[in-house]
Coordinates of C-alpha atoms in Angstrom, one line a residue:
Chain G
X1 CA -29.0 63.4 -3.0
X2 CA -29.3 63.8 0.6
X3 CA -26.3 62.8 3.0
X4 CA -28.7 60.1 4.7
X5 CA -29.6 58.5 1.8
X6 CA -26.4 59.1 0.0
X7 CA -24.7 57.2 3.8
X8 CA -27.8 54.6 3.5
X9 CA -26.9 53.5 -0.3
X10 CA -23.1 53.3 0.5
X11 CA -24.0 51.3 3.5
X12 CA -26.0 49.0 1.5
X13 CA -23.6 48.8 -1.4
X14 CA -20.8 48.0 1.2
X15 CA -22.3 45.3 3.0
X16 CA -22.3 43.0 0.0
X17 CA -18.6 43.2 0.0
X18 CA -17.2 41.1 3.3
X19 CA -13.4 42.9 2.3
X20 CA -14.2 46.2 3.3
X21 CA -14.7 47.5 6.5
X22 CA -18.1 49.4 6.5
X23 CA -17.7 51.6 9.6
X24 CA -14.6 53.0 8.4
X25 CA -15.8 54.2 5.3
X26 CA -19.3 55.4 6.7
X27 CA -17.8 57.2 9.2
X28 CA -15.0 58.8 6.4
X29 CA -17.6 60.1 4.4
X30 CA -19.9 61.2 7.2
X31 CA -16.7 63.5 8.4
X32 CA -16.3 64.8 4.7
X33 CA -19.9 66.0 4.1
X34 CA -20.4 67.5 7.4
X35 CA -16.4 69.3 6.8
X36 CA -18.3 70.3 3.5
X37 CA -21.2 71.4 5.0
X38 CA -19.2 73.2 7.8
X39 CA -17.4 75.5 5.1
X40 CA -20.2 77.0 3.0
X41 CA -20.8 73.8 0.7
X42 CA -24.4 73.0 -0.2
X43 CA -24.9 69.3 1.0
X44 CA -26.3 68.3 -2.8
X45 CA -23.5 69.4 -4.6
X46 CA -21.0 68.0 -2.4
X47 CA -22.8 64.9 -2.8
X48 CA -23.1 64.5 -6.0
X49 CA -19.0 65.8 -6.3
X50 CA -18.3 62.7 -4.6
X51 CA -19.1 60.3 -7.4
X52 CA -21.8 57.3 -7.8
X53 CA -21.8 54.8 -4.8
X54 CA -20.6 52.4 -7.1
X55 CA -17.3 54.7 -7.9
X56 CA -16.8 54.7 -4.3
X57 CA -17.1 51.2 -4.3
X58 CA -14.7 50.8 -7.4
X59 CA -12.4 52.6 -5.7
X60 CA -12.1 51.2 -2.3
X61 CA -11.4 47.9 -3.7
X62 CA -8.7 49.0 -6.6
X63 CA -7.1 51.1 -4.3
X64 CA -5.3 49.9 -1.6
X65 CA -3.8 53.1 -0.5
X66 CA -7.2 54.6 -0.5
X67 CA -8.9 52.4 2.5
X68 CA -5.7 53.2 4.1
X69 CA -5.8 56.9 3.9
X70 CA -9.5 56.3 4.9
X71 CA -8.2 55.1 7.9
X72 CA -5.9 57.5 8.6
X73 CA -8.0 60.3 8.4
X74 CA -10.8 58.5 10.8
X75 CA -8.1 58.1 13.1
X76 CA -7.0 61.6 12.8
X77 CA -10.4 62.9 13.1
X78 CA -11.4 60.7 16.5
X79 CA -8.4 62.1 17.9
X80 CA -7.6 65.6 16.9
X81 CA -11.2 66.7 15.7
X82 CA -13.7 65.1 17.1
X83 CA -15.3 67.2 20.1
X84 CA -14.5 66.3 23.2
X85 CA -18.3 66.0 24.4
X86 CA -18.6 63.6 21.8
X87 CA -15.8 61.7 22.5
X88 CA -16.2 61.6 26.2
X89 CA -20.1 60.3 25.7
X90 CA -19.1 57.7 23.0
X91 CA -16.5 56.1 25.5
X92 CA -18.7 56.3 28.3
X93 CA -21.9 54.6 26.2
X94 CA -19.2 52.1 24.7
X95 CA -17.8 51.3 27.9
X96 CA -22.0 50.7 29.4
X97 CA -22.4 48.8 26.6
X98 CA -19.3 46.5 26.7
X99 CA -19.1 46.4 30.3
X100 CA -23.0 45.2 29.7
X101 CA -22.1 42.8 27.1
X102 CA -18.8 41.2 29.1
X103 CA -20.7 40.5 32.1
X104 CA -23.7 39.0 30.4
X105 CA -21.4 37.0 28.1
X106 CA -19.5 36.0 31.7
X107 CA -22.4 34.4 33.2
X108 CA -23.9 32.5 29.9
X109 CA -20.4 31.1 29.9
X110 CA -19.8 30.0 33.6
X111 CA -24.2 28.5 32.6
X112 CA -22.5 26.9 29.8
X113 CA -19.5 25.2 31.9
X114 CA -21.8 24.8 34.7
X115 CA -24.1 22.5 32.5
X116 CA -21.4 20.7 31.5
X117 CA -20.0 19.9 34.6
X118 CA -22.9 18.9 35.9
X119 CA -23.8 16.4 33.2
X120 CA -20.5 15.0 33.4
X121 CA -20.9 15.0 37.2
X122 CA -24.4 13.0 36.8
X123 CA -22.0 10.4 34.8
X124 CA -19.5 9.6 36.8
X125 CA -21.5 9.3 40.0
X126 CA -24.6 7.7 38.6
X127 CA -25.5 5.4 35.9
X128 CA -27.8 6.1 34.1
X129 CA -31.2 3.2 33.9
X130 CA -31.0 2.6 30.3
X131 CA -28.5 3.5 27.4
X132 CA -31.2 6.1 26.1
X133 CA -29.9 8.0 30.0
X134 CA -26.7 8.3 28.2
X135 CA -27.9 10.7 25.3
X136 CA -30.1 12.3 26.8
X137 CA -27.2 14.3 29.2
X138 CA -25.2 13.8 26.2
X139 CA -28.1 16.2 25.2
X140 CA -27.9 18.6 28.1
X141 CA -24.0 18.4 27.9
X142 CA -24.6 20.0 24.0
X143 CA -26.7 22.6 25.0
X144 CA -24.0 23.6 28.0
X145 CA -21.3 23.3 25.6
X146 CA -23.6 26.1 23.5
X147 CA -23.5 28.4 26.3
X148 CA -19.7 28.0 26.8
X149 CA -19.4 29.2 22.8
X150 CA -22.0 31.7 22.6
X151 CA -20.3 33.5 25.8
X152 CA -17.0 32.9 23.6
X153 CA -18.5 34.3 20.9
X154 CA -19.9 37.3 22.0
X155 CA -16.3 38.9 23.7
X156 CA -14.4 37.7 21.0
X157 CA -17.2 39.5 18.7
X158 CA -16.8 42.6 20.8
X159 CA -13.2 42.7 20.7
X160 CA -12.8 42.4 17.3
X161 CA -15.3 45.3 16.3
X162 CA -13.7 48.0 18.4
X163 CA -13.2 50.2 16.7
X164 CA -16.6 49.8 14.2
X165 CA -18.2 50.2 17.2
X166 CA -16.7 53.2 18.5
X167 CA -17.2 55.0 15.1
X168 CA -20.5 53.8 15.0
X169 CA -21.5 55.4 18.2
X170 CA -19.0 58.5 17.4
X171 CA -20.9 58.9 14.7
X172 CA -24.2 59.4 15.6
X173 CA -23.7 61.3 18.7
X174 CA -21.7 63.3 16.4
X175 CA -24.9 63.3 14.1
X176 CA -27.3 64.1 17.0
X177 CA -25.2 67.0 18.4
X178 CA -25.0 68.2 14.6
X179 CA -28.8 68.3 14.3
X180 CA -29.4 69.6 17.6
X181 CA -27.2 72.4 16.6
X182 CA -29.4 73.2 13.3
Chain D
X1 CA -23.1 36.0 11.4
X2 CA -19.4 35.0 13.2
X3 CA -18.3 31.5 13.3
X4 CA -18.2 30.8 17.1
X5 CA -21.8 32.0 17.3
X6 CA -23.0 29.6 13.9
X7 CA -21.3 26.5 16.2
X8 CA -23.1 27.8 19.5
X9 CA -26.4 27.8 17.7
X10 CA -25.5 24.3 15.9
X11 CA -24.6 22.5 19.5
X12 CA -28.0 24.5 20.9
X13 CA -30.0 23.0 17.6
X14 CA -28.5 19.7 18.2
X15 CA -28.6 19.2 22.1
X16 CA -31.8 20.3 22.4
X17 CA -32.8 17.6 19.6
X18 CA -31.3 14.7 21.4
X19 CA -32.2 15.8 24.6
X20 CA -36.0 16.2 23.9
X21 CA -35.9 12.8 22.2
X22 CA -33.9 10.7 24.4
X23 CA -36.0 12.6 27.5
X24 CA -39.0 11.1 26.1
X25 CA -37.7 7.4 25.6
X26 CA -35.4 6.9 28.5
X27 CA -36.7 6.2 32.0
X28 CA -34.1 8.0 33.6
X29 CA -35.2 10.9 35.9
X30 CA -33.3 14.0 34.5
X31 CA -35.3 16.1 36.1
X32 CA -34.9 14.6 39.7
X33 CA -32.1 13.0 40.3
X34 CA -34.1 10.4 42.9
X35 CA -36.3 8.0 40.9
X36 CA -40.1 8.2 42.0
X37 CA -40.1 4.0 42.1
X38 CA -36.8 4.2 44.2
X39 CA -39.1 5.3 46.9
X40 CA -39.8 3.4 50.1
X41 CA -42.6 3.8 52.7
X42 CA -41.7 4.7 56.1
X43 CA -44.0 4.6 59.2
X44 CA -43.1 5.5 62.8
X45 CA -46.0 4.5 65.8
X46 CA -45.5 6.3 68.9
X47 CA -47.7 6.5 72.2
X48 CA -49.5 9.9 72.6
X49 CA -47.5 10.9 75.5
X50 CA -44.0 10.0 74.4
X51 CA -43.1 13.3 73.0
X52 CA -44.2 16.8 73.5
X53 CA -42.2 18.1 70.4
X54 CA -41.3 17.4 66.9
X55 CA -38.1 18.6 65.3
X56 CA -38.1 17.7 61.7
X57 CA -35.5 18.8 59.1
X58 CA -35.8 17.6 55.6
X59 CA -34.6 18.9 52.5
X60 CA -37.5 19.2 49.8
X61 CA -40.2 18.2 51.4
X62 CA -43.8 19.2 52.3
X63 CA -45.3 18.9 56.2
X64 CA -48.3 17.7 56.7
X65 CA -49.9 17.9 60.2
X66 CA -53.2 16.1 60.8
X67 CA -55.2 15.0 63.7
X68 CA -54.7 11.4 64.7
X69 CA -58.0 8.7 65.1
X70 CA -56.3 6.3 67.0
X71 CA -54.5 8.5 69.7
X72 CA -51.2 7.8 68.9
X73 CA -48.4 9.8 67.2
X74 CA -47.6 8.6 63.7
X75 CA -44.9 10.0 61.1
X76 CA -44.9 9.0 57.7
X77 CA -42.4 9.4 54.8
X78 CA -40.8 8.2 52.0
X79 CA -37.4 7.8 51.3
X80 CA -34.8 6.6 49.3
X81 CA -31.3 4.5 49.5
X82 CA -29.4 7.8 48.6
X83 CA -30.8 9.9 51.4
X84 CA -29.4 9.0 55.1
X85 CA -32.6 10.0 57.1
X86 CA -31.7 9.7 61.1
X87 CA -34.6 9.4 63.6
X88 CA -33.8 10.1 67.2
X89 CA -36.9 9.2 69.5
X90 CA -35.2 9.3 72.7
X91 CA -36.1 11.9 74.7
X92 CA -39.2 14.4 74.6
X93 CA -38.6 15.8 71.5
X94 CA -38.9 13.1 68.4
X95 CA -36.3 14.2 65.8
X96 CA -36.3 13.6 62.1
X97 CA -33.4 14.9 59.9
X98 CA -33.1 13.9 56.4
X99 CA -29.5 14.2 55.2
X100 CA -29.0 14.0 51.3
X101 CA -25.9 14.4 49.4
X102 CA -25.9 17.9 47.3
X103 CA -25.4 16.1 44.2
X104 CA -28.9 14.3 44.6
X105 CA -30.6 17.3 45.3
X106 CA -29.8 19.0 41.8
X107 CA -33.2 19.9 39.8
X108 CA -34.9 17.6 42.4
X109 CA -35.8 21.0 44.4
X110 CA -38.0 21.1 42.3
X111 CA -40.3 18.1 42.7
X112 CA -41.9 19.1 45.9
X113 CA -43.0 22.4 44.2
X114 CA -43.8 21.0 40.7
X115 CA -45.9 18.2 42.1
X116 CA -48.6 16.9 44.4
X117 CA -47.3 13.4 45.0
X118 CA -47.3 12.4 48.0
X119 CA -43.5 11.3 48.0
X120 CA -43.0 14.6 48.9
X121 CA -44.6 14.6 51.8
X122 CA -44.0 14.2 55.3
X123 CA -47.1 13.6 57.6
X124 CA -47.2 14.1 61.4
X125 CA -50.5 12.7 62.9
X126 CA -51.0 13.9 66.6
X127 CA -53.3 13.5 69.0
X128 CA -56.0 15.8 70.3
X129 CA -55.3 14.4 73.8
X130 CA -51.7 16.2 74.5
X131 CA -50.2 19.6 73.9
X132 CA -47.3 19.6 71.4
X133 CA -44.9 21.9 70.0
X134 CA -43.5 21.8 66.2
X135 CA -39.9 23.0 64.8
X136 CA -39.9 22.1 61.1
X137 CA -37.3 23.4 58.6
X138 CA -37.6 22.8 54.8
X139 CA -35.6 23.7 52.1
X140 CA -38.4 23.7 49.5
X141 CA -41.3 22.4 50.8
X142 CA -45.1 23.4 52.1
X143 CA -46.3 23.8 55.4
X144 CA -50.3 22.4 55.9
X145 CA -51.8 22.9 59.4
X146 CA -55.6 22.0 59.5
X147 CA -58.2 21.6 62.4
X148 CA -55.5 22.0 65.2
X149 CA -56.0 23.4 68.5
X150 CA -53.1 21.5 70.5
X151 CA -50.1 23.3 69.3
X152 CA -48.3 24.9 71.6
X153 CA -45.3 26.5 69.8
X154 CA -45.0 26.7 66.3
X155 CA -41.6 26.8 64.4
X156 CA -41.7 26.8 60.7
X157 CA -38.7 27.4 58.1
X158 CA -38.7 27.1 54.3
X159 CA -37.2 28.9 51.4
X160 CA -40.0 28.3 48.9
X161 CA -42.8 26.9 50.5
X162 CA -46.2 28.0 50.9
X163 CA -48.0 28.1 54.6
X164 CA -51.6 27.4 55.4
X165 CA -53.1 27.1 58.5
X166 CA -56.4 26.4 58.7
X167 CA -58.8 26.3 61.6
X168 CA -56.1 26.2 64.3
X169 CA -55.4 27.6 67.6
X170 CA -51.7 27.6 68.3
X171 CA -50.2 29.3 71.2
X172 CA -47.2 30.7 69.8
X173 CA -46.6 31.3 65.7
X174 CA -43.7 31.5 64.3
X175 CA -42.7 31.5 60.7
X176 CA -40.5 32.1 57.9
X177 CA -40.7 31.7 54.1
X178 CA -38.4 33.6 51.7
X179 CA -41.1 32.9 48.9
X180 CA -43.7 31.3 49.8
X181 CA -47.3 32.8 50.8
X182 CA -48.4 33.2 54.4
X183 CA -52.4 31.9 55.0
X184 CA -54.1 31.8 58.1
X185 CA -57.6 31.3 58.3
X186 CA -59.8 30.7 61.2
X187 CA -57.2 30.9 64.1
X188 CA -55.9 31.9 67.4
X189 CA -53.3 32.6 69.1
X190 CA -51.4 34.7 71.8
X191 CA -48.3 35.6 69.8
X192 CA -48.0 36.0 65.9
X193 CA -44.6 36.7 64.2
X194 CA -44.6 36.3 60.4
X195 CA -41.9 36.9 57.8
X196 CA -41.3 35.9 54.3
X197 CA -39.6 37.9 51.3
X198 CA -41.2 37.7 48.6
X199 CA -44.8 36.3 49.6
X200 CA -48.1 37.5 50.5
X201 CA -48.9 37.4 54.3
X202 CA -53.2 37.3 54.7
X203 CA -55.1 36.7 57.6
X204 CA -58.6 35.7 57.9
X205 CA -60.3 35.7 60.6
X206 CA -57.8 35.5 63.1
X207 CA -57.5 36.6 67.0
X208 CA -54.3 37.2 68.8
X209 CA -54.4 37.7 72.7
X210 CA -51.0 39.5 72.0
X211 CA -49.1 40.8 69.3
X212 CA -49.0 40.2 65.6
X213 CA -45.7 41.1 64.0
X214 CA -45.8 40.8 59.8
X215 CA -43.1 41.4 56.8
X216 CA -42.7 41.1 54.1
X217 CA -40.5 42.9 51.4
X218 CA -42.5 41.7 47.8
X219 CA -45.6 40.8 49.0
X220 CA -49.0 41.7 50.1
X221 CA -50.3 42.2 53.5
X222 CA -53.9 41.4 53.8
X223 CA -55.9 41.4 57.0
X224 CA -59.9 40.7 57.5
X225 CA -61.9 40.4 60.5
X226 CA -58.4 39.7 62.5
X227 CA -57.8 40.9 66.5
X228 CA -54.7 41.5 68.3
X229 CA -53.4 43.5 71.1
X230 CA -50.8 45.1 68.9
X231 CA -50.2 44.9 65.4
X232 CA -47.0 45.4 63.6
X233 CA -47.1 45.1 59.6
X234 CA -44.1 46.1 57.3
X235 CA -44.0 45.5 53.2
X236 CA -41.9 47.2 51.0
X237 CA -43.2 47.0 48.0
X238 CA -47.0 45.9 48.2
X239 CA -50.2 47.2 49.3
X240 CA -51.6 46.8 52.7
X241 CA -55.3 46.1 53.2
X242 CA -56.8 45.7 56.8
X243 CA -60.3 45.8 57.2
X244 CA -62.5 44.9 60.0
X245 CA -59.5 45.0 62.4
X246 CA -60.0 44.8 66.3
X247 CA -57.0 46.5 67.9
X248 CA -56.0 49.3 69.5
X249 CA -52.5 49.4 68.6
X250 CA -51.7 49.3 64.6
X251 CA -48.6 50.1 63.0
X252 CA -48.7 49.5 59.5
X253 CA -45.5 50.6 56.9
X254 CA -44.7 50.1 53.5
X255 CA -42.8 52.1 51.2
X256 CA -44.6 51.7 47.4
X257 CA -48.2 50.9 47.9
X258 CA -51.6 52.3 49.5
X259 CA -52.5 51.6 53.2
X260 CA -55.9 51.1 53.9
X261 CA -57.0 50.3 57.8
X262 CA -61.1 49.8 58.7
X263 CA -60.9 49.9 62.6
X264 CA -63.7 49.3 65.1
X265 CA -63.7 52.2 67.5
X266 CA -64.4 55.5 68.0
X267 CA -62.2 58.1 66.1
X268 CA -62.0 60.0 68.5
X269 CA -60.1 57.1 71.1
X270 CA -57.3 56.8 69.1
X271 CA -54.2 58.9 68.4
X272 CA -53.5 58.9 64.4
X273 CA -50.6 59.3 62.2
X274 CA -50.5 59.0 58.5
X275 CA -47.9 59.9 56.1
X276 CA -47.2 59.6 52.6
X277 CA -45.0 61.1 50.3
X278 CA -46.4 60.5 46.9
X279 CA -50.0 59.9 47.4
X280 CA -53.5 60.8 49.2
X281 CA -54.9 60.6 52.7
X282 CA -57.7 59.7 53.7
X283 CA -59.3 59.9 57.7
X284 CA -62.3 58.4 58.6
X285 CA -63.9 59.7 54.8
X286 CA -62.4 62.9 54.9
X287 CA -59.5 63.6 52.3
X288 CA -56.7 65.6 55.0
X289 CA -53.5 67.0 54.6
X290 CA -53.0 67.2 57.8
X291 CA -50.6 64.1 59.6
X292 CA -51.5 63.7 63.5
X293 CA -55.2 63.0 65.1
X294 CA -56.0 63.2 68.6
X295 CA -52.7 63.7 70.3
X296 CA -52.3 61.8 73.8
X297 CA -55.1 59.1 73.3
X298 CA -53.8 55.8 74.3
X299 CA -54.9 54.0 71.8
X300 CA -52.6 54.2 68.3
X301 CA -52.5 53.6 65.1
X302 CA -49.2 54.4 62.2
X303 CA -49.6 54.2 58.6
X304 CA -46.8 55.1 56.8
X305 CA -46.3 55.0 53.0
X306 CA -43.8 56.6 50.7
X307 CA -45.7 56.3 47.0
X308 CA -49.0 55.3 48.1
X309 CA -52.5 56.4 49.6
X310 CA -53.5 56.4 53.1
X311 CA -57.0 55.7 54.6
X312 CA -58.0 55.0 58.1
X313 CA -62.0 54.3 58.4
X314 CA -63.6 53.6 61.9
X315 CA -66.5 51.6 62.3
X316 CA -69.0 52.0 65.0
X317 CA -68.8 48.6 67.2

């Protein structure tokens, strides 16, 4: 088996389980292959060393100390191994992409409290002509109040997938550099 | 999919529900905050010579000047209890302000561009018997000139608004729009100065004793049959087409679009200079390379373009 489709079966595998953070793992065995690789190992054999996707699996959930080591050595790897090219690139498309994501989250939120201000603006200084008048801002109030959480949503979203993210795009930089190399 | 962003799309689902269904069975206005019934008819009657100008400043609103059949000056309108609308007709100049709270003028912008109702409108009949000048300012609205030839100064101001004048002769023209299209058509005047951001300036048909001055940074420039002592036309980002132009001094600029200039006149009367960075040029049918034409003549013509062709073509008068 190939590492792609030996990463793209883990991957799949993974996502069914919601206790296990997928990045992590990816990005673990992504480092060991291409280590593997790096010292003479052919990529098949490696692979198939490694055990079924489903060991993996078993393994990652039986073994707590395991996802921790996995961590460990990720964490190791980003900061002592890694190349610096890649790690300066990563940030930098990280940072685009955040800065991206914070400023557009920024303004759907201000929308959202906007919205909602002004609907409960419209309230207080007019009545409305019938008691239908009242849902219907109640309506635009809702859809302000949307905004509000989706803009929310989005940083909290951010924030807590740090560091998936990071490895994420670590990862394939680190992939694209390794291919450009071959 | 997170929490937060299953309750955002939950409130959207549900607000958008009640607000499309309570929209459609409640009377209230949510898109304007000023109901359409709230509206009252206002009419103003004024000897022809009581005023020689017209100030008007309303927010949201269209202008509408027509020539009177009676000889006297009239100003219609409608308006409602929430705006505060102060006439002032002492003096030469009649003036019209229309002062409206902010909080009535949310999403109600848009009903002087979303419809024709005449609610919108202000009109300003005057005339043919006196010379007049106009200084209108809109926020939103449209400015309509037709069949004209008593205007002495024209001031016109709007944001959004479209201006047409049609079959006019006005001394002095002045206009800005930030988005709104520029049309004349069947004019004159002795002084032209045009400017709007993001709209199309064209002229049809149109003779200026003096000098036209055009800009425009999103929009078009488009001039037929027009005549001016000088001409001045600047876009940014949009083509410039003149053709069948009577001048003898053109200076035409814009940065991402071709420049094309049919002249009357004899080639060989006018001192040429075309530039372009990015793009062809083309004198009197002749592809060139080559920038300056007939150093020292007194008549002159400039087209400049960064990313764009160039053509001048002269035509025998």
């Amino acid at each position: 088996m190939k590492r792609r489709e030996f990463l793209r079966n883990l991957k799949t595998e993974l996502k069914k389980r919601r206790d296990i953070e997928v990045e992590e793992v990816l990005f673990y065995y992504d480092e060991l292959i291409q280590d593997a690789i790096d010292s003479g190992e052919t990529e098949e054999i490696f692979i198939a060393n490694l055990g079924s996707v489903e060991d993996i699996l078993r393994r990652l959930v039986d073994e707590e100390e395991f996802i921790i080591s996995v961590k460990k050595k990720n964490d190791k790897v980003v900061r002592e191994v890694l190349d610096k090219t890649v790690k300066i690139i990563g940030y930098f498309v990280y940072g685009i992409v955040a800065f991206t994501l914070v400023v557009v989250s920024f303004s759907v939120f201000m929308s959202g409290l906007g919205v909602v201000g002004l609907a409960i603006f419209r309230l207080i200084t007019t009545t409305p002509v019938d008691s239908y008048g009242y849902f219907a801002i109640l309506g635009i109030a809702l859809i302000g109040l949307s905004l509000l959480v989706l803009g929310i949503a989005v940083v909290k979203w951010l924030f807590n997938n740090l560091t998936a993210s990071l490895l994420v795009i670590f990862r394939n930089i680190n992939n694209f550099f390794n291919r450009k190399g071959k | 999919m997170g929490k937060l962003f299953k309750l955002a799309l939950a409130l959207f689902l549900i607000g958008v529900g009640v607000f499309a269904i309570f929209t459609a069975i409640s009377d209230e206005p949510i898109w304007g905050s000023i109901n359409e019934e709230e509206y009252t008819y206002s009419e103003f009657v004024y000897d022809a010579d009581e005023f020689t100008g017209f100030n008007f400043d309303f927010s949201n609103r269209n202008f509408i000047v027509r020539v009177s059949e009676d000889d006297q000056i009239k100003v219609t309108y409608y308006e409602t209890e929430r705006e505060n609308i102060t006439v002032t007709d002492t003096g030469d100049v009649l003036r019209i302000k229309d002062d409206i709270e902010w909080v009535f003028q949310l999403f109600s912008g848009w009903n002087s561009i979303l419809t024709d109702d005449e609610i919108f409108d202000v009109e300003l009949y005057l005339p043919t018997s006196m010379v007049y000048d106009i200084d209108f300012d809109s926020s939103n609205g449209q400015l309509t000139i037709n069949n004209m030839d008593n205007i002495d100064t024209l001031n016109f101001s709007t944001s959004n608004g479209r201006v047409d004048l049609i079959d006019c002769s006005i001394t002095t023209i002045n206009i800005y729009t930030s988005n709104g299209k520029i049309v004349l058509e069947d004019c004159d005047s002795t002084s032209l100065d045009l400017d709007t951001s993001n709209g199309t300036i064209e002229l049809t048909r149109v003779d200026v004793t003096g000098a036209i001055i055009m800009d425009t940074s999103n929009g078009r420039l488009l001039l037929t049959d027009v005549s001016a002592l000088s001409i001045v036309g600047d876009s940014s980002n949009q083509r410039i087409v003149a053709q069948n132009i009577d001048c003898d001094d053109v200076r035409l600029d814009t940065s991402n679009g071709d420049i094309t200039l049919s002249i009357y006149g004899d080639k060989e009367d006018f001192e040429v200079y075309m530039d372009t960075s990015n793009g062809d040029m083309v004198y009197d049918g002749i592809e060139v390379s080559q920038e300056r034409f007939n150093t020292g003549e007194s008549k002159k013509i400039h087209l400049d373009t960064s990313n764009g062709d160039v053509e001048v073509i002269f035509i025998e008068e």
